[in-house]
Coordinates of C-alpha atoms in Angstrom, one line a residue:
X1 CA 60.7 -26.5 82.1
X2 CA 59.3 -30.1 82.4
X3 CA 55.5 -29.0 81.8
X4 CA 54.2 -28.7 78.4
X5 CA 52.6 -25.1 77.7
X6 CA 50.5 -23.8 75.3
X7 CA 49.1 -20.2 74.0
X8 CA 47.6 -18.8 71.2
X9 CA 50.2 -17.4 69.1
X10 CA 48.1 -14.5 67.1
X11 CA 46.6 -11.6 67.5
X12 CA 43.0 -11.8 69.0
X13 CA 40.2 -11.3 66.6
X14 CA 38.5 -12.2 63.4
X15 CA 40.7 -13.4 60.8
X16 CA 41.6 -15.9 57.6
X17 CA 43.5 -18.2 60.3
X18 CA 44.5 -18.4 64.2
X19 CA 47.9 -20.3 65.6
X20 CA 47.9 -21.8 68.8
X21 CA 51.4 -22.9 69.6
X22 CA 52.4 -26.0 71.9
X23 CA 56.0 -27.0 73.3
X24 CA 56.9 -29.7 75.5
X25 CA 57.6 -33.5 76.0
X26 CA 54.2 -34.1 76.0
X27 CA 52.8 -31.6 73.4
X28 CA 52.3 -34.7 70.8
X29 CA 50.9 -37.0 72.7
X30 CA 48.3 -34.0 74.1
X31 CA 47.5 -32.7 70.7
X32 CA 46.8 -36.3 69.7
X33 CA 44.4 -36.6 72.2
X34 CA 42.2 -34.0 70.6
X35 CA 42.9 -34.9 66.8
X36 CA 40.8 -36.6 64.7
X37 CA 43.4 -37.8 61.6
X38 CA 46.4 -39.2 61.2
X39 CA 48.1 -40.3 64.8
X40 CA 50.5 -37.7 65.2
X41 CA 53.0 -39.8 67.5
X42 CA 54.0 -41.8 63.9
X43 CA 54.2 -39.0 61.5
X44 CA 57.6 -37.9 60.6
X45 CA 58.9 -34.3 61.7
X46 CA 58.2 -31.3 60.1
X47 CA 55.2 -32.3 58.6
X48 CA 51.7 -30.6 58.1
X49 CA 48.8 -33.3 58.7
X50 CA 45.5 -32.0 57.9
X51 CA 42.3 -33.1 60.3
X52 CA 39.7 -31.9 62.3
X53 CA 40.1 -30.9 66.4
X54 CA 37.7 -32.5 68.6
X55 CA 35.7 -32.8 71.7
X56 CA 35.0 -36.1 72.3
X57 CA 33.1 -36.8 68.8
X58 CA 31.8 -33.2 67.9
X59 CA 33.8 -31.6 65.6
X60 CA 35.2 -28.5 66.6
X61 CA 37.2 -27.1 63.8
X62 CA 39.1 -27.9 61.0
X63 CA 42.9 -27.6 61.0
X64 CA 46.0 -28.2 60.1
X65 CA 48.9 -29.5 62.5
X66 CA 52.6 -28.6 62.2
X67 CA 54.1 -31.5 64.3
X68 CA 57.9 -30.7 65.2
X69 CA 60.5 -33.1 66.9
X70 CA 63.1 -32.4 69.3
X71 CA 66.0 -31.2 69.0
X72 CA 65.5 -29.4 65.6
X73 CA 62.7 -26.7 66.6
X74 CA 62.8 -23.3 68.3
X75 CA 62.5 -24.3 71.8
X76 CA 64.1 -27.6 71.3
X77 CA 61.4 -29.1 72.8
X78 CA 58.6 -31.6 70.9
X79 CA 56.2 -28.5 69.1
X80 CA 53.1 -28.3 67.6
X81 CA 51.8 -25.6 66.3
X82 CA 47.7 -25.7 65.5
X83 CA 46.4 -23.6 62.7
X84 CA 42.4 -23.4 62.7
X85 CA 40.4 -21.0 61.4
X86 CA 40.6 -17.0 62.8
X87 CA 37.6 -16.9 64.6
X88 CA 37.6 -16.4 68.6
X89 CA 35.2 -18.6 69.7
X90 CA 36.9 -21.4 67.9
X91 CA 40.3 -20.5 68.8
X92 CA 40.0 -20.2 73.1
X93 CA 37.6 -23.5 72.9
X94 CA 40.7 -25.4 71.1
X95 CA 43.0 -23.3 73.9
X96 CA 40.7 -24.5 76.2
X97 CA 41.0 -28.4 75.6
X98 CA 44.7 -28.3 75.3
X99 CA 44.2 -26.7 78.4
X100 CA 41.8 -29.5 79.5
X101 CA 44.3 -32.1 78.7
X102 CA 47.3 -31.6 80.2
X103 CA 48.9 -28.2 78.9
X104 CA 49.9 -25.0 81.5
X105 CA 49.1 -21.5 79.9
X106 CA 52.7 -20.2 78.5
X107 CA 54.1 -17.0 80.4
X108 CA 54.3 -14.2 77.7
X109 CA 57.6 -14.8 75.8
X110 CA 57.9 -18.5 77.6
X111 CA 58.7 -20.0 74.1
X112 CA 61.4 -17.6 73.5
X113 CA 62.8 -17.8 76.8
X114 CA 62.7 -21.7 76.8
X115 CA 64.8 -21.1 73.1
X116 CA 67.2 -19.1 74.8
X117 CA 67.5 -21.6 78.4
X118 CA 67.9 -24.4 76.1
X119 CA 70.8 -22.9 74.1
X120 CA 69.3 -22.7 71.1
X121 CA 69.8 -18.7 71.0
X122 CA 71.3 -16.3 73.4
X123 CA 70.3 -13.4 75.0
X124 CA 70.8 -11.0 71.9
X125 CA 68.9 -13.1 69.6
X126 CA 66.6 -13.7 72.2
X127 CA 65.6 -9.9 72.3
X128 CA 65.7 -9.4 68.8
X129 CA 62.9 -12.1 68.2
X130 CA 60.5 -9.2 70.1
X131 CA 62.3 -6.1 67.9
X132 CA 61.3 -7.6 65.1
X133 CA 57.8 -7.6 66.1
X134 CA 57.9 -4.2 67.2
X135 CA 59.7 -2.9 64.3
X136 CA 58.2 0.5 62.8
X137 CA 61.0 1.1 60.2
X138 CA 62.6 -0.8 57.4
X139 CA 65.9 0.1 59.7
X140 CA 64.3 -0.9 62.8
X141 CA 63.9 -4.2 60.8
X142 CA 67.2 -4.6 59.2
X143 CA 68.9 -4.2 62.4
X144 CA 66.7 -6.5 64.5
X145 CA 66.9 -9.4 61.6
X146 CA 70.7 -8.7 61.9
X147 CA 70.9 -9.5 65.5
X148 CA 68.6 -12.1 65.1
X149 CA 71.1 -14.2 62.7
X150 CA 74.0 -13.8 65.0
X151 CA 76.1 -11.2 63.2
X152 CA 75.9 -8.5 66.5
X153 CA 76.5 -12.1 69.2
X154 CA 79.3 -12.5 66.6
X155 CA 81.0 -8.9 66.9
X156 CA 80.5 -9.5 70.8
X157 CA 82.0 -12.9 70.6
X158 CA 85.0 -12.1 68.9
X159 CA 86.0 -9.3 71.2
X160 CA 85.2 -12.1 74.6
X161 CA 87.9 -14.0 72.5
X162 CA 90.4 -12.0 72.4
X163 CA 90.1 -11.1 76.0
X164 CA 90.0 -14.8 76.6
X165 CA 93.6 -15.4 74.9
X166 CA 95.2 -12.4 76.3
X167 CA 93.9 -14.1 80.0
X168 CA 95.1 -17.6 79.3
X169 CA 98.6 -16.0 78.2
X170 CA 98.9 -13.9 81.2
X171 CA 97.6 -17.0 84.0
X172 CA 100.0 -19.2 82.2
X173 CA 103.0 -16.9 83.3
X174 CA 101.6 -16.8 86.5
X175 CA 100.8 -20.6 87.1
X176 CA 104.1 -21.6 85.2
X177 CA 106.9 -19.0 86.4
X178 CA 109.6 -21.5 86.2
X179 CA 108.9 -23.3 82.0
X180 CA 112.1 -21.8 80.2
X181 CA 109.9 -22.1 76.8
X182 CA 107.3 -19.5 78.0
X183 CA 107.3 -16.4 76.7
X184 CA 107.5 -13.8 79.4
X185 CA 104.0 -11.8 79.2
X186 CA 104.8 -8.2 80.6
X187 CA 103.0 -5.3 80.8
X188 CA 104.2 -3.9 77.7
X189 CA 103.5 -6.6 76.1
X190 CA 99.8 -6.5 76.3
X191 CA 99.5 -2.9 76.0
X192 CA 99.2 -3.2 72.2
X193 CA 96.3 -5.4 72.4
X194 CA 94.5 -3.8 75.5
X195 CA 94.2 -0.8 73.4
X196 CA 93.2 -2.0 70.1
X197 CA 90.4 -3.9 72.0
X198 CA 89.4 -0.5 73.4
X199 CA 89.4 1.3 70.1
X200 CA 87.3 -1.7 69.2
X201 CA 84.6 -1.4 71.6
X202 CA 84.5 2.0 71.3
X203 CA 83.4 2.2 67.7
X204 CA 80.9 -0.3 68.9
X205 CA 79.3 1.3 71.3
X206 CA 79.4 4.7 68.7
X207 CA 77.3 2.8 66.2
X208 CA 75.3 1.6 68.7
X209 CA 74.3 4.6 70.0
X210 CA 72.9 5.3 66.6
X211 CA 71.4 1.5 66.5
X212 CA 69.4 2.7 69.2
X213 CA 68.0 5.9 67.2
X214 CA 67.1 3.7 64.8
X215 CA 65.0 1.0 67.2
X216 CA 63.4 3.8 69.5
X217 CA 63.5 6.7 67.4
X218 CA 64.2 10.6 68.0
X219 CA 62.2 11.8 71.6
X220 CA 61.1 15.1 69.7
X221 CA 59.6 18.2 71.7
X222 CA 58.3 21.3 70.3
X223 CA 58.4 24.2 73.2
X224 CA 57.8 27.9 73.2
X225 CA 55.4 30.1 74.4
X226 CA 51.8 30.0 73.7
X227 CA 50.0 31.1 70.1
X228 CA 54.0 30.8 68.8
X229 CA 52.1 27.9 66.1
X230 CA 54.2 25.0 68.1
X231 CA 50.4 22.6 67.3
X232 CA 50.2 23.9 63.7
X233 CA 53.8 22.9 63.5
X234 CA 52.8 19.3 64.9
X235 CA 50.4 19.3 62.0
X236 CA 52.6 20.4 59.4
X237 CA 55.0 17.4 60.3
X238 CA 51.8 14.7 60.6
X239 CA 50.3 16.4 57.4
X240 CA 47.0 16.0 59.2
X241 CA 45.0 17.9 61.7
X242 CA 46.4 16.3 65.3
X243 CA 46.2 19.0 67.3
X244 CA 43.6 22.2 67.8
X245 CA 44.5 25.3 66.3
X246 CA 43.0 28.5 67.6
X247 CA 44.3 32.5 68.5
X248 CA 43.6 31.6 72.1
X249 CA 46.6 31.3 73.9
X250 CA 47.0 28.2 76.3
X251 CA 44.8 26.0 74.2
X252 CA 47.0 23.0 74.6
X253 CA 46.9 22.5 77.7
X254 CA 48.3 18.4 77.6
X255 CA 50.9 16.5 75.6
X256 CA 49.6 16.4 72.0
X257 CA 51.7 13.0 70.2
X258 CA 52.6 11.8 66.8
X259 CA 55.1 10.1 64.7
X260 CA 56.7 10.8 61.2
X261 CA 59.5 9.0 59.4
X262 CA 62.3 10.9 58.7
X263 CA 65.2 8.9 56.5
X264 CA 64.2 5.7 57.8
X265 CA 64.0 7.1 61.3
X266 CA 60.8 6.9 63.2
X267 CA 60.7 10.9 65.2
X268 CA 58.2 10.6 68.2
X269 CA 56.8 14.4 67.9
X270 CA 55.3 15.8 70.8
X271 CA 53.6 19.0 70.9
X272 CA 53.4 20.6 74.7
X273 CA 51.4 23.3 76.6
X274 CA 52.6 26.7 76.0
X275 CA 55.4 27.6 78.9
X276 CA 54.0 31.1 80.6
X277 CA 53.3 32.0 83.9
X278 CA 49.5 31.2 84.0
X279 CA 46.9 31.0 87.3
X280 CA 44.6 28.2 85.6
X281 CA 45.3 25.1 87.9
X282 CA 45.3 23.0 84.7
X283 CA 46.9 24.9 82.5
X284 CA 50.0 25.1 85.2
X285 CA 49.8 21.5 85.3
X286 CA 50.4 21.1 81.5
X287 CA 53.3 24.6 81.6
X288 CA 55.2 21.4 83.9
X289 CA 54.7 18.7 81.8
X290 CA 56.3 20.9 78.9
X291 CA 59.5 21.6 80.9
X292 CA 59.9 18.1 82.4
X293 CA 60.1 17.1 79.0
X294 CA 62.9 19.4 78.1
X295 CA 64.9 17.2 80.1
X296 CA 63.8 13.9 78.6
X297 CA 63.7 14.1 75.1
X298 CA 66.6 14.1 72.2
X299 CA 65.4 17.3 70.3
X300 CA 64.0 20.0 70.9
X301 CA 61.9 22.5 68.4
X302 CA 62.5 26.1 69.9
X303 CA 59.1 27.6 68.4
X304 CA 59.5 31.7 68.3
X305 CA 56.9 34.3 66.9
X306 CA 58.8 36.7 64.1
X307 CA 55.8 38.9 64.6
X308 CA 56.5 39.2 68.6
X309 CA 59.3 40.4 70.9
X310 CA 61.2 38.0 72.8
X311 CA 59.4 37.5 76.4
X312 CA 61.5 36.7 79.4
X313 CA 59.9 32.8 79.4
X314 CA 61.4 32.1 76.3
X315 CA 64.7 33.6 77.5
X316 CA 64.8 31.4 80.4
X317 CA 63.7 28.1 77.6
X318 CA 66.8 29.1 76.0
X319 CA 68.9 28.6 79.1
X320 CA 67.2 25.3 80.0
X321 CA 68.1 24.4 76.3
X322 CA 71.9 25.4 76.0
X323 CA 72.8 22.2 76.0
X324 CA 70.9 19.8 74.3
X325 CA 70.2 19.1 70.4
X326 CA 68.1 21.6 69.3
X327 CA 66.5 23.8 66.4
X328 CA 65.3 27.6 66.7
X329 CA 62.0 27.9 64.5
X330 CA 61.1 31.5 63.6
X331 CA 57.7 30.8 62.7
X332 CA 55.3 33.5 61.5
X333 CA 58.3 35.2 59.2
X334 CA 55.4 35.9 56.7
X335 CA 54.8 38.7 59.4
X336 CA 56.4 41.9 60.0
X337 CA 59.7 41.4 62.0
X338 CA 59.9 42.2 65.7
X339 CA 61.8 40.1 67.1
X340 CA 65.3 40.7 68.3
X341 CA 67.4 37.6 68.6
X342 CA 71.0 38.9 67.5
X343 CA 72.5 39.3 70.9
X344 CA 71.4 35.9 71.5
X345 CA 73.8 32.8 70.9
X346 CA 71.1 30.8 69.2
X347 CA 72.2 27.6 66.8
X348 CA 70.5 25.7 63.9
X349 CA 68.1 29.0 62.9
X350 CA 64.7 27.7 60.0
X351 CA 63.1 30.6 59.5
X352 CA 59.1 29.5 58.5
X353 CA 55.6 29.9 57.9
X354 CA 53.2 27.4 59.1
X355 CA 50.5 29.3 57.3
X356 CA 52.3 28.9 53.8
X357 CA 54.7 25.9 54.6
X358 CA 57.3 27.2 54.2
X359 CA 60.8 25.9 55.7
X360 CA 59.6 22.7 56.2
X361 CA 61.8 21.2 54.0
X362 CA 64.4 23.4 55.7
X363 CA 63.4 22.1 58.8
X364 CA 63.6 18.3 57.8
X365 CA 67.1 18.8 56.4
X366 CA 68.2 19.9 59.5
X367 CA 67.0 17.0 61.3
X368 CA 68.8 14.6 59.2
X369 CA 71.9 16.6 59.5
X370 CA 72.0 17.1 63.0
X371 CA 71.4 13.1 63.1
X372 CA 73.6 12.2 59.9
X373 CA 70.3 10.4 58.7
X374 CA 72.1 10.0 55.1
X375 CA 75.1 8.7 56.9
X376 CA 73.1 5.9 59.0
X377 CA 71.4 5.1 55.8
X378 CA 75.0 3.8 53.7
X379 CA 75.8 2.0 57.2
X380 CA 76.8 -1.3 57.9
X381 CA 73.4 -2.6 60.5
X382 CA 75.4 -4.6 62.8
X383 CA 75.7 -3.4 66.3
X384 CA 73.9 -3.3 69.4
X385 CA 70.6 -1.0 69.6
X386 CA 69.0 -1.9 73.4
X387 CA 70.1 0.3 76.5
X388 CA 71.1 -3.4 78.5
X389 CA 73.3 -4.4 75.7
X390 CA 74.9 -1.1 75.3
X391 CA 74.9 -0.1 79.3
X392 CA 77.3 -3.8 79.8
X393 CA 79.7 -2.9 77.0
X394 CA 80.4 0.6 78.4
X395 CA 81.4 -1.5 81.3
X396 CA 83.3 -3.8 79.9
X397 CA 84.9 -0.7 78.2
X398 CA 85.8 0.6 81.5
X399 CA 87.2 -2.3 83.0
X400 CA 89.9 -1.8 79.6
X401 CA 90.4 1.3 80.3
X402 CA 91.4 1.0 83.6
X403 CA 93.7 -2.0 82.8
X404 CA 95.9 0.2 80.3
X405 CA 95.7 2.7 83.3
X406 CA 96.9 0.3 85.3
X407 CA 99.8 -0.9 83.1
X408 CA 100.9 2.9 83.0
X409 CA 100.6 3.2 86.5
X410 CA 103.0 -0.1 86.9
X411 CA 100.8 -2.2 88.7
X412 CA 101.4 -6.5 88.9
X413 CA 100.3 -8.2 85.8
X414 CA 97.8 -9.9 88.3
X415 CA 96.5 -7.0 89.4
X416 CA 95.9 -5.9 85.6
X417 CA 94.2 -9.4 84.9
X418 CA 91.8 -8.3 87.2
X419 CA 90.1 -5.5 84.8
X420 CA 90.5 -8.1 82.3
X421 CA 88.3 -10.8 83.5
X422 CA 85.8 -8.2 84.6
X423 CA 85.5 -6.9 81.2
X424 CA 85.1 -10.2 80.0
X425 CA 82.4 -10.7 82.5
X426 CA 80.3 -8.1 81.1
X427 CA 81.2 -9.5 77.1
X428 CA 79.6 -12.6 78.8
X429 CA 76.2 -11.1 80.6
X430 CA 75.2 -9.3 76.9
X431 CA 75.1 -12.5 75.2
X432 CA 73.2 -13.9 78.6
X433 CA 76.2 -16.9 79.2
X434 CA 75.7 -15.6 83.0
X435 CA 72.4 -13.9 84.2
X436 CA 69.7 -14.3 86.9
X437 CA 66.4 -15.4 87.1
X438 CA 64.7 -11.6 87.5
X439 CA 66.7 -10.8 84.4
X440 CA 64.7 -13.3 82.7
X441 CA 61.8 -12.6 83.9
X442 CA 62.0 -8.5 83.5
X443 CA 63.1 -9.0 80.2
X444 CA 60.6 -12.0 78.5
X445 CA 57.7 -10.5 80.8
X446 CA 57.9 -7.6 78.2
X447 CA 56.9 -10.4 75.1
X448 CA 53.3 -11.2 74.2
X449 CA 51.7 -14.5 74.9
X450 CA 52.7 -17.2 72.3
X451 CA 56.4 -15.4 71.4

């Protein structure tokens, strides 16, 4: 933390304008050294000073310098950020005498992490900064801007606080038995509060759930049996010609991918091999791949042919699907009828055509049911929406849960305060107040350079 880094904060390639992106005690005094204008040591902070970068006298670009003083920037460190014009050449060879003079290469996501270590953001701003960049959705984006600002380390905040007071009331009674003006704190007493917290974090960690749709999206599968049209489905969703379409049964024969938005939510659509019994080595390989992803993704698209009876594969894709989220497609219904599924316990029937299109809207309006897309849409954006975040606060939820257990059970207020702290503990590791080094690193390793 004591050496000044620097990276090129844009994407590589041609362009109107490149950033490279200094922080550290020394990154004035080493962007001075390769700055023909004013001297940046006396300008005043927050200023744009426009000049030329050099190698010793040859001109290497022209520029203009964003010079930023400690404490008020992003790492609160001294930064400078260098803005030259887009082309690579120019770009690495400024990199390159920054490097040259004193500056270490930035780690990807240093500058973030050096934000967050400093104090000027936690943990959950901290990991917003890179869903904002990966945001695919006008949701995806609302959401990450709102954690960005504080509102979600807010919500988490407030709950830590109240924790906190119900502690200091309970190690006061403890510490101070004997003060005649203390209330005595008794079970009973903190019942009330235990479970309103618990009610609290449980509608967190509901609209959570649905703030992670929203940042990953809906894992989407379409299975059946092969020739059922589960790739001219895929295409009818994409509206463009992803995947090959032939009579030949097992043409697919890998995953086929693609992504539509459906009510501000990003669906990642994959299209799989055909499940049969087949003796083609590759084939076989891609009949796995399809039921391994059963397993794995959120929904599934149960692709049937009207025009076909019911095989005993697809009876045994029903079975594997029994319990997850998913839609029976009766595709080919433009077809004489000969399939037979009324002894079967089959939910969220489209019937459709891939030929003509139709019950695609159908299909579509299911989704969003199934997923109360219009319901997410009127909702309030503040809660968490990353599976660290969320996975702590159903811990700290069961630490609650186990103190009101506790309290029922009659167990010492000391032993109750136990479940407290822990939750509190866990409040404490989501907004990063407590962590460890391979945290960090796991986590700001997953940045690009210059973030």
């Amino acid at each position: 933390m004591d050496d000044t880094i620097a990276a090129i904060s844009t994407s590589s390639g041609v362009g109107a304008i490149s950033i490279i992106r200094v922080s550290g005690e020394e990154s004035i005094n080493i962007v001075n050294k390769i700055f023909k204008g004013k001297d940046l040591n006396k300008v005043n902070s927050h200023t744009i000073n426009y000049g030329h970068i050099k190698e010793n006298e040859k001109i290497i670009d022209e520029v203009l310098v964003s010079v930023m003083k400690e404490p008020n920037t992003f790492t609160k460190e001294n930064v400078v950020e260098i803005n030259c014009h887009g082309g690579i050449a120019t770009t690495k060879k400024i990199l390159e005498l920054l490097l040259l003079n004193g500056c270490r290469l930035a780690e990807p996501g240093e500058f973030t992490k050096r934000a967050f270590i400093n104090g000027r953001i936690d943990l959950l701003e901290a990991e917003a900064v890179m869903d904002i960049i990966n945001s695919k959705t006008e949701k995806a984006l609302t959401l990450a801007i709102n954690q960005l600002s504080g509102n979600i380390s807010n919500l988490i905040n407030n709950l830590k606080q109240k924790e906190l007071k119900i502690l200091s009331n309970i190690e006061v009674n403890i510490d101070y038995p004997e003060y005649e003006d203390i209330e005595v704190l008794t079970n009973e007493k903190i019942l009330p509060s235990l479970k309103e917290l618990e009610e609290e974090i449980k509608k967190i960690i509901k609209n959570s759930e649905e703030g992670k749709l929203i940042k990953e999206g809906i894992n989407t599968a379409i299975i059946g049996r092969p020739n059922v049209g589960k790739s001219s489905l895929l295409n009818l969703l994409l509206e463009e010609e992803k995947a090959i379409v032939t009579d030949i049964e097992g043409t697919t024969r890998d995953v086929v991918e693609g992504k539509i938005v459906l009510g501000g939510i990003v669906l990642n659509i994959l299209d799989t091999a055909g499940i049969r019994k087949t003796d083609n080595k590759v084939e076989e390989i891609g009949v796995q791949k399809s039921i391994e992803l059963i397993e794995k993704s959120d929904l599934i698209l149960f692709v049937l042919n009207n025009n076909k009876k019911l095989t005993e594969e697809e009876i045994n894709i029903i079975e594997k699907i029994k319990d997850k989220n998913y839609i029976t497609i009766i595709n080919k219904c433009d077809l004489e009828n000969k399939l037979d599924i009324e002894k079967l316990n089959l939910k969220n029937i489209i019937y459709m055509s891939t030929l003509t299109k139709e019950g695609i809207n159908e299909l579509k309006e299911k989704i969003t049911e199934i997923y109360n897309l219009e319901e997410i849409e009127n909702k309030d954006m503040t809660y968490l929406n990353n599976a660290r975040s969320i996975a702590l606060l159903k811990e700290s939820l069961t630490s609650i849960e186990s103190a009101i257990e506790n309290i029922n059970n009659d167990f010492p207020i000391d032993m109750v305060e136990i479940d407290i702290k822990e939750s509190c503990l866990k409040l404490s590791e989501i907004l990063g107040e407590n962590y460890n080094e391979n945290l960090l690193n796991e986590l700001f390793g997953n940045f690009c350079l210059g973030k």
